[in-house]
Tab-separated table of N, CA, C and O in Angstrom:
chain	number	residue	atom	x	y	z
A	177	MET	N	-74.319	56.421	19.848
A	177	MET	CA	-74.209	57.039	20.867
A	177	MET	C	-74.816	56.270	22.117
A	177	MET	O	-76.046	55.789	21.836
A	178	LEU	N	-74.058	56.243	23.026
A	178	LEU	CA	-74.697	55.478	24.286
A	178	LEU	C	-75.305	56.664	25.071
A	178	LEU	O	-74.423	57.644	25.596
A	179	ASP	N	-76.384	56.392	25.731
A	179	ASP	CA	-76.822	57.043	26.809
A	179	ASP	C	-77.259	56.720	27.910
A	179	ASP	O	-78.224	55.681	27.842
A	180	PHE	N	-76.800	57.105	29.193
A	180	PHE	CA	-77.292	56.372	30.148
A	180	PHE	C	-77.903	57.314	31.146
A	180	PHE	O	-77.844	57.772	32.213
A	181	GLY	N	-79.122	57.743	30.523
A	181	GLY	CA	-79.958	58.680	31.339
A	181	GLY	C	-79.596	59.902	31.314
A	181	GLY	O	-78.733	60.607	30.571
A	182	ASN	N	-79.740	60.779	32.709
A	182	ASN	CA	-79.289	61.936	32.930
A	182	ASN	C	-77.786	61.845	33.496
A	182	ASN	O	-77.230	62.830	33.615
A	183	LYS	N	-77.032	60.748	33.645
A	183	LYS	CA	-75.759	60.559	34.061
A	183	LYS	C	-74.781	60.878	33.234
A	183	LYS	O	-74.058	61.440	33.333
A	184	MET	N	-74.934	60.107	32.068
A	184	MET	CA	-73.611	60.191	31.226
A	184	MET	C	-73.947	60.015	29.583
A	184	MET	O	-74.635	59.034	29.367
A	185	THR	N	-73.520	60.355	28.921
A	185	THR	CA	-73.434	60.020	27.332
A	185	THR	C	-72.144	60.007	26.684
A	185	THR	O	-71.275	60.927	27.016
A	186	ILE	N	-72.265	58.602	26.008
A	186	ILE	CA	-70.687	58.500	25.571
A	186	ILE	C	-71.122	58.335	23.869
A	186	ILE	O	-71.390	57.479	23.650
A	187	PRO	N	-70.544	59.483	23.193
A	187	PRO	CA	-70.952	59.355	21.786
A	187	PRO	C	-69.870	58.637	20.878
A	187	PRO	O	-70.439	58.377	19.587
A	188	THR	N	-68.877	58.229	21.229
A	188	THR	CA	-67.946	57.483	20.638
A	188	THR	C	-67.284	56.294	21.227
A	188	THR	O	-66.341	55.804	21.018
A	189	ALA	N	-68.376	55.378	22.004
A	189	ALA	CA	-68.025	54.307	22.460
A	189	ALA	C	-68.821	53.183	21.768
A	189	ALA	O	-69.943	53.425	21.413
A	190	ALA	N	-68.274	51.914	21.603
A	190	ALA	CA	-68.972	50.755	21.208
A	190	ALA	C	-68.604	49.471	21.841
A	190	ALA	O	-67.404	49.511	22.171
A	191	TRP	N	-69.277	48.408	21.830
A	191	TRP	CA	-69.122	47.316	22.538
A	191	TRP	C	-69.188	46.160	21.318
A	191	TRP	O	-70.337	46.391	20.524
A	192	ILE	N	-68.262	45.418	21.027
A	192	ILE	CA	-68.449	44.460	20.041
A	192	ILE	C	-68.552	43.080	20.594
A	192	ILE	O	-67.617	42.719	21.512
A	193	ALA	N	-69.265	42.175	19.917
A	193	ALA	CA	-69.664	40.670	20.437
A	193	ALA	C	-69.876	39.907	18.919
A	193	ALA	O	-70.365	40.598	18.200
A	194	SER	N	-69.490	38.530	19.288
A	194	SER	CA	-69.842	37.763	17.967
A	194	SER	C	-71.020	36.687	18.363
A	194	SER	O	-70.851	36.092	19.420
A	195	GLY	N	-72.087	36.779	17.693
A	195	GLY	CA	-72.831	35.822	18.053
A	195	GLY	C	-73.640	36.121	19.320
A	195	GLY	O	-73.967	36.772	19.847
A	196	ASP	N	-73.621	34.557	20.046
A	196	ASP	CA	-74.274	34.632	21.429
A	196	ASP	C	-73.072	34.759	22.251
A	196	ASP	O	-73.572	34.587	23.621
A	197	TYR	N	-71.950	34.980	21.918
A	197	TYR	CA	-70.895	34.815	22.825
A	197	TYR	C	-71.096	36.173	23.964
A	197	TYR	O	-71.527	37.338	23.538
A	198	HIS	N	-70.854	35.933	25.326
A	198	HIS	CA	-71.297	37.056	26.143
A	198	HIS	C	-70.173	37.932	26.465
A	198	HIS	O	-70.452	38.861	27.333
A	199	HIS	N	-68.881	37.757	26.494
A	199	HIS	CA	-67.820	38.683	26.451
A	199	HIS	C	-67.722	39.657	25.353
A	199	HIS	O	-68.176	39.286	24.205
A	200	HIS	N	-67.471	41.049	25.638
A	200	HIS	CA	-67.497	42.020	24.854
A	200	HIS	C	-66.237	42.588	24.801
A	200	HIS	O	-65.524	42.677	25.646
A	201	LEU	N	-65.669	43.192	23.734
A	201	LEU	CA	-64.790	44.038	23.547
A	201	LEU	C	-65.245	45.535	23.505
A	201	LEU	O	-65.898	45.724	22.517
A	202	ALA	N	-65.011	46.590	24.282
A	202	ALA	CA	-65.427	47.841	24.421
A	202	ALA	C	-64.334	48.343	23.687
A	202	ALA	O	-62.843	48.366	24.007
A	203	VAL	N	-64.644	49.587	23.113
A	203	VAL	CA	-63.743	50.525	22.253
A	203	VAL	C	-64.372	51.718	22.345
A	203	VAL	O	-65.236	52.068	22.641
A	204	ASN	N	-63.395	52.740	22.228
A	204	ASN	CA	-63.885	54.026	22.152
A	204	ASN	C	-62.926	54.738	21.337
A	204	ASN	O	-61.777	54.490	20.844
A	205	GLN	N	-63.519	56.411	20.847
A	205	GLN	CA	-62.558	57.187	20.069
A	205	GLN	C	-62.898	58.428	20.794
A	205	GLN	O	-63.200	59.528	20.254
A	206	TRP	N	-62.254	58.547	22.190
A	206	TRP	CA	-62.210	59.533	22.976
A	206	TRP	C	-61.409	60.984	22.388
A	206	TRP	O	-61.738	62.152	22.657
A	207	GLN	N	-60.381	60.391	21.708
A	207	GLN	CA	-59.282	61.254	21.259
A	207	GLN	C	-59.006	60.983	19.894
A	207	GLN	O	-57.997	60.626	19.480
A	208	PRO	N	-59.996	61.254	19.001
A	208	PRO	CA	-59.748	61.064	17.641
A	208	PRO	C	-58.630	61.951	17.052
A	208	PRO	O	-58.438	62.902	17.238
A	209	GLY	N	-57.850	61.137	16.089
A	209	GLY	CA	-56.849	61.913	15.473
A	209	GLY	C	-55.582	61.823	16.031
A	209	GLY	O	-54.436	62.240	15.759
A	210	LEU	N	-55.434	61.405	17.199
A	210	LEU	CA	-54.295	61.254	18.135
A	210	LEU	C	-53.683	60.061	17.989
A	210	LEU	O	-53.947	58.926	18.237
A	211	LYS	N	-52.626	60.233	17.344
A	211	LYS	CA	-51.610	59.041	16.888
A	211	LYS	C	-51.076	58.619	18.232
A	211	LYS	O	-50.666	58.937	19.211
A	212	THR	N	-51.187	57.113	18.369
A	212	THR	CA	-50.617	56.077	19.738
A	212	THR	C	-49.273	56.952	19.886
A	212	THR	O	-48.759	57.013	20.881
A	213	ARG	N	-48.504	56.814	18.710
A	213	ARG	CA	-46.962	57.093	19.017
A	213	ARG	C	-46.698	58.794	19.479
A	213	ARG	O	-45.650	59.013	19.716
A	214	GLU	N	-47.772	59.511	19.682
A	214	GLU	CA	-47.881	60.930	19.776
A	214	GLU	C	-47.840	61.044	21.298
A	214	GLU	O	-47.725	62.098	21.852
A	215	ILE	N	-48.362	59.935	22.069
A	215	ILE	CA	-48.822	60.182	23.485
A	215	ILE	C	-47.379	60.139	24.214
A	215	ILE	O	-46.522	59.057	24.076
A	216	ASN	N	-46.983	61.123	24.784
A	216	ASN	CA	-45.613	61.165	25.777
A	216	ASN	C	-45.813	60.593	26.962
A	216	ASN	O	-44.593	60.191	27.474
A	217	ASP	N	-46.776	60.151	27.619
A	217	ASP	CA	-46.895	59.582	28.983
A	217	ASP	C	-46.956	58.262	28.862
A	217	ASP	O	-46.990	57.620	29.995
A	218	GLY	N	-46.716	57.584	27.807
A	218	GLY	CA	-46.849	56.145	27.789
A	218	GLY	C	-47.984	55.387	27.894
A	218	GLY	O	-48.182	54.195	27.679
A	219	LEU	N	-49.039	56.212	28.074
A	219	LEU	CA	-50.567	55.481	28.436
A	219	LEU	C	-50.888	55.291	26.745
A	219	LEU	O	-50.874	55.947	26.146
A	220	GLY	N	-51.649	54.313	27.066
A	220	GLY	CA	-52.769	53.918	25.647
A	220	GLY	C	-52.377	52.521	25.231
A	220	GLY	O	-51.106	51.848	25.569
A	221	LEU	N	-53.057	52.189	24.232
A	221	LEU	CA	-52.877	50.649	23.713
A	221	LEU	C	-52.069	50.764	22.476
A	221	LEU	O	-52.204	51.591	21.678
A	222	LEU	N	-51.028	49.824	22.467
A	222	LEU	CA	-50.206	49.780	21.314
A	222	LEU	C	-50.661	48.873	20.275
A	222	LEU	O	-50.560	48.931	19.241
A	223	ARG	N	-50.997	47.779	20.841
A	223	ARG	CA	-51.293	46.217	19.961
A	223	ARG	C	-52.001	45.335	20.836
A	223	ARG	O	-52.006	45.497	21.956
A	224	TYR	N	-52.960	44.613	19.859
A	224	TYR	CA	-53.540	43.526	20.576
A	224	TYR	C	-53.798	42.453	19.564
A	224	TYR	O	-53.840	42.760	18.302
A	225	GLN	N	-54.312	41.039	20.093
A	225	GLN	CA	-54.526	39.849	19.383
A	225	GLN	C	-55.717	39.438	19.756
A	225	GLN	O	-55.911	39.521	20.830
A	226	MET	N	-56.236	38.811	18.624
A	226	MET	CA	-57.490	37.962	18.858
A	226	MET	C	-57.071	36.631	18.148
A	226	MET	O	-56.497	36.821	17.154
A	227	VAL	N	-57.610	35.559	18.834
A	227	VAL	CA	-57.287	34.247	17.910
A	227	VAL	C	-58.719	33.420	17.747
A	227	VAL	O	-59.564	33.804	18.488
A	228	THR	N	-58.571	33.091	16.492
A	228	THR	CA	-59.790	32.373	16.189
A	228	THR	C	-59.568	30.720	15.598
A	228	THR	O	-58.615	30.609	14.977
A	229	ASN	N	-60.456	29.972	15.802
A	229	ASN	CA	-60.328	28.776	15.457
A	229	ASN	C	-61.107	28.499	13.962
A	229	ASN	O	-61.068	27.509	13.450
A	230	ASP	N	-61.685	29.371	13.688
A	230	ASP	CA	-62.747	29.298	12.575
A	230	ASP	C	-61.889	29.946	11.020
A	230	ASP	O	-61.735	31.122	10.693
A	231	SER	N	-61.477	29.051	10.213
A	231	SER	CA	-60.925	29.120	9.267
A	231	SER	C	-61.855	29.986	8.278
A	231	SER	O	-61.296	31.046	7.503
A	232	THR	N	-62.840	29.858	7.980
A	232	THR	CA	-63.843	30.473	7.257
A	232	THR	C	-63.823	31.939	7.618
A	232	THR	O	-63.793	32.638	6.752
A	233	TYR	N	-64.229	32.085	8.986
A	233	TYR	CA	-64.080	33.580	9.623
A	233	TYR	C	-62.861	34.347	9.106
A	233	TYR	O	-62.759	35.602	8.753
A	234	PHE	N	-61.432	33.501	9.424
A	234	PHE	CA	-60.454	34.221	9.093
A	234	PHE	C	-60.164	34.522	7.686
A	234	PHE	O	-59.838	35.657	7.419
A	235	LYS	N	-60.609	33.580	6.725
A	235	LYS	CA	-60.429	33.735	5.296
A	235	LYS	C	-61.370	35.166	4.853
A	235	LYS	O	-61.007	35.960	4.015
A	236	GLU	N	-62.770	35.001	5.390
A	236	GLU	CA	-63.683	36.256	5.279
A	236	GLU	C	-62.951	37.582	5.722
A	236	GLU	O	-63.113	38.501	5.045
A	237	THR	N	-62.489	37.514	6.674
A	237	THR	CA	-61.685	38.790	7.009
A	237	THR	C	-60.640	39.178	6.477
A	237	THR	O	-60.479	40.391	5.862
A	238	LEU	N	-59.983	38.339	5.966
A	238	LEU	CA	-58.726	38.503	5.059
A	238	LEU	C	-59.148	39.234	3.510
A	238	LEU	O	-58.872	40.184	3.223
A	239	ALA	N	-60.424	38.803	3.143
A	239	ALA	CA	-61.137	39.199	1.981
A	239	ALA	C	-61.437	40.761	2.061
A	239	ALA	O	-61.250	41.349	1.214
A	240	LYS	N	-62.023	40.787	3.334
A	240	LYS	CA	-62.491	41.957	3.621
A	240	LYS	C	-61.443	43.040	3.592
A	240	LYS	O	-61.544	44.436	3.383
A	241	VAL	N	-60.150	43.010	4.215
A	241	VAL	CA	-59.083	44.026	4.314
A	241	VAL	C	-58.141	44.006	3.413
A	241	VAL	O	-57.354	44.746	3.094
A	242	SER	N	-58.044	42.603	2.594
A	242	SER	CA	-57.217	42.913	1.559
A	242	SER	C	-57.279	44.031	0.526
A	242	SER	O	-58.327	44.648	0.362
A	243	GLY	N	-56.473	44.737	0.195
A	243	GLY	CA	-56.150	46.154	-0.648
A	243	GLY	C	-56.645	47.382	-0.110
A	243	GLY	O	-56.523	48.245	-0.391
A	244	GLN	N	-56.807	46.873	1.358
A	244	GLN	CA	-56.990	48.174	2.121
A	244	GLN	C	-55.607	48.858	2.614
A	244	GLN	O	-54.759	48.089	3.200
A	245	SER	N	-55.706	50.398	2.971
A	245	SER	CA	-54.355	50.697	3.272
A	245	SER	C	-54.206	50.350	4.972
A	245	SER	O	-53.135	50.656	5.136
A	246	TYR	N	-54.913	50.045	5.447
A	246	TYR	CA	-54.831	49.564	6.809
A	246	TYR	C	-54.204	48.287	7.135
A	246	TYR	O	-53.422	47.828	8.025
A	247	LEU	N	-54.015	47.453	6.096
A	247	LEU	CA	-53.519	45.993	6.099
A	247	LEU	C	-52.013	46.188	6.096
A	247	LEU	O	-51.476	46.730	5.076
A	248	LEU	N	-51.208	45.376	6.997
A	248	LEU	CA	-49.823	45.615	7.018
A	248	LEU	C	-49.386	44.431	6.184
A	248	LEU	O	-48.435	44.369	5.769
A	249	THR	N	-49.499	43.181	7.089
A	249	THR	CA	-49.277	41.779	6.581
A	249	THR	C	-50.217	40.822	6.439
A	249	THR	O	-51.084	41.005	7.299
A	250	ALA	N	-50.332	39.814	5.734
A	250	ALA	CA	-51.117	38.583	5.808
A	250	ALA	C	-50.470	37.565	5.398
A	250	ALA	O	-49.636	37.753	4.168
A	251	THR	N	-50.486	36.615	6.159
A	251	THR	CA	-49.792	34.929	5.917
A	251	THR	C	-51.141	34.099	6.080
A	251	THR	O	-52.354	34.537	6.126
A	252	ASP	N	-51.155	32.734	5.937
A	252	ASP	CA	-51.979	31.865	6.019
A	252	ASP	C	-52.517	31.849	7.287
A	252	ASP	O	-53.515	31.093	7.586
A	253	ARG	N	-51.958	32.361	8.242
A	253	ARG	CA	-52.421	32.114	9.511
A	253	ARG	C	-52.283	33.497	10.322
A	253	ARG	O	-53.039	33.363	11.394
A	254	ILE	N	-51.776	34.505	10.288
A	254	ILE	CA	-51.892	35.676	10.603
A	254	ILE	C	-52.271	36.970	9.971
A	254	ILE	O	-51.698	37.199	8.804
A	255	ILE	N	-53.046	37.877	10.387
A	255	ILE	CA	-53.619	38.912	9.358
A	255	ILE	C	-53.267	40.155	10.492
A	255	ILE	O	-53.570	40.244	11.603
A	256	THR	N	-52.253	41.130	10.013
A	256	THR	CA	-51.813	42.255	10.718
A	256	THR	C	-52.342	43.561	10.288
A	256	THR	O	-52.095	43.618	9.034
A	257	ILE	N	-53.136	44.240	10.754
A	257	ILE	CA	-53.506	45.615	10.534
A	257	ILE	C	-53.220	46.816	11.216
A	257	ILE	O	-52.928	46.370	12.534
A	258	CYS	N	-53.195	48.212	10.867
A	258	CYS	CA	-52.911	48.901	11.756
A	258	CYS	C	-53.935	50.094	11.494
A	258	CYS	O	-54.336	50.579	10.755
A	259	ASP	N	-54.745	50.428	12.630
A	259	ASP	CA	-55.595	51.393	12.517
A	259	ASP	C	-55.437	52.782	12.603
A	259	ASP	O	-54.082	52.923	12.428
A	260	PRO	N	-56.462	53.991	12.078
A	260	PRO	CA	-55.887	55.182	12.072
A	260	PRO	C	-55.101	55.812	13.078
A	260	PRO	O	-54.347	56.966	12.881
A	261	ASN	N	-55.183	54.951	14.066
A	261	ASN	CA	-54.625	55.765	15.258
A	261	ASN	C	-53.329	55.290	15.766
A	261	ASN	O	-52.532	55.371	16.640
A	262	GLY	N	-52.756	54.455	14.866
A	262	GLY	CA	-51.372	53.442	14.930
A	262	GLY	C	-51.630	52.247	15.828
A	262	GLY	O	-50.593	51.785	16.314
A	263	ILE	N	-52.803	51.733	15.974
A	263	ILE	CA	-52.856	50.731	16.950
A	263	ILE	C	-52.716	49.348	16.059
A	263	ILE	O	-53.543	49.496	15.119
A	264	VAL	N	-51.776	48.487	16.276
A	264	VAL	CA	-51.768	47.191	15.616
A	264	VAL	C	-52.621	46.339	16.216
A	264	VAL	O	-52.504	46.047	17.515
A	265	PHE	N	-53.141	45.631	15.071
A	265	PHE	CA	-54.127	44.290	15.582
A	265	PHE	C	-53.711	43.161	14.762
A	265	PHE	O	-53.451	43.079	13.517
A	266	ASP	N	-53.497	42.109	15.456
A	266	ASP	CA	-53.244	40.697	14.918
A	266	ASP	C	-54.304	39.838	14.952
A	266	ASP	O	-55.036	39.647	16.171
A	267	LEU	N	-54.997	39.261	13.807
A	267	LEU	CA	-55.827	38.093	13.964
A	267	LEU	C	-55.227	36.848	13.581
A	267	LEU	O	-54.663	36.829	12.687
A	268	ILE	N	-54.811	36.060	14.606
A	268	ILE	CA	-54.378	34.511	14.523
A	268	ILE	C	-55.319	33.407	14.493
A	268	ILE	O	-56.136	33.419	14.948
A	269	LEU	N	-55.031	32.468	13.195
A	269	LEU	CA	-56.036	31.720	13.045
A	269	LEU	C	-55.195	30.418	13.744
A	269	LEU	O	-54.051	30.047	13.439
A	270	ASN	N	-55.920	29.487	14.689
A	270	ASN	CA	-55.507	28.721	15.414
A	270	ASN	C	-56.178	27.549	15.087
A	270	ASN	O	-56.949	26.830	15.645
A	271	GLU	N	-55.540	26.771	14.082
A	271	GLU	CA	-56.276	25.667	13.449
A	271	GLU	C	-55.408	24.306	14.163
A	271	GLU	O	-54.357	24.199	14.439
A	272	ALA	N	-56.288	23.108	14.509
A	272	ALA	CA	-55.889	22.097	15.193
A	272	ALA	C	-54.915	21.624	13.989
A	272	ALA	O	-55.188	21.451	12.804
A	273	ASP	N	-53.576	20.800	14.575
A	273	ASP	CA	-52.942	20.301	13.896
A	273	ASP	C	-53.296	18.903	13.422
A	273	ASP	O	-54.084	18.242	14.105
């Protein structure tokens, strides 16, 4: 839970970063259980992608999601998963040729 003093509390938000990297990915779950496909007004995230140059990280991530129900597809360069809200995520390996 994030607590902003007397102003605001956000019990379902998180900011994700890797190592010392200064940019963050913010996520929330303010409407848990609401499937993206059920949103009638067209608002909401449907899909996003992240690219990594780190083949070890890519392989470790694939090992973690293998056999899980949210894994949709996996190749030697792209892992595609779908979260419980129907949002699709692609992790793309960008190896130097």
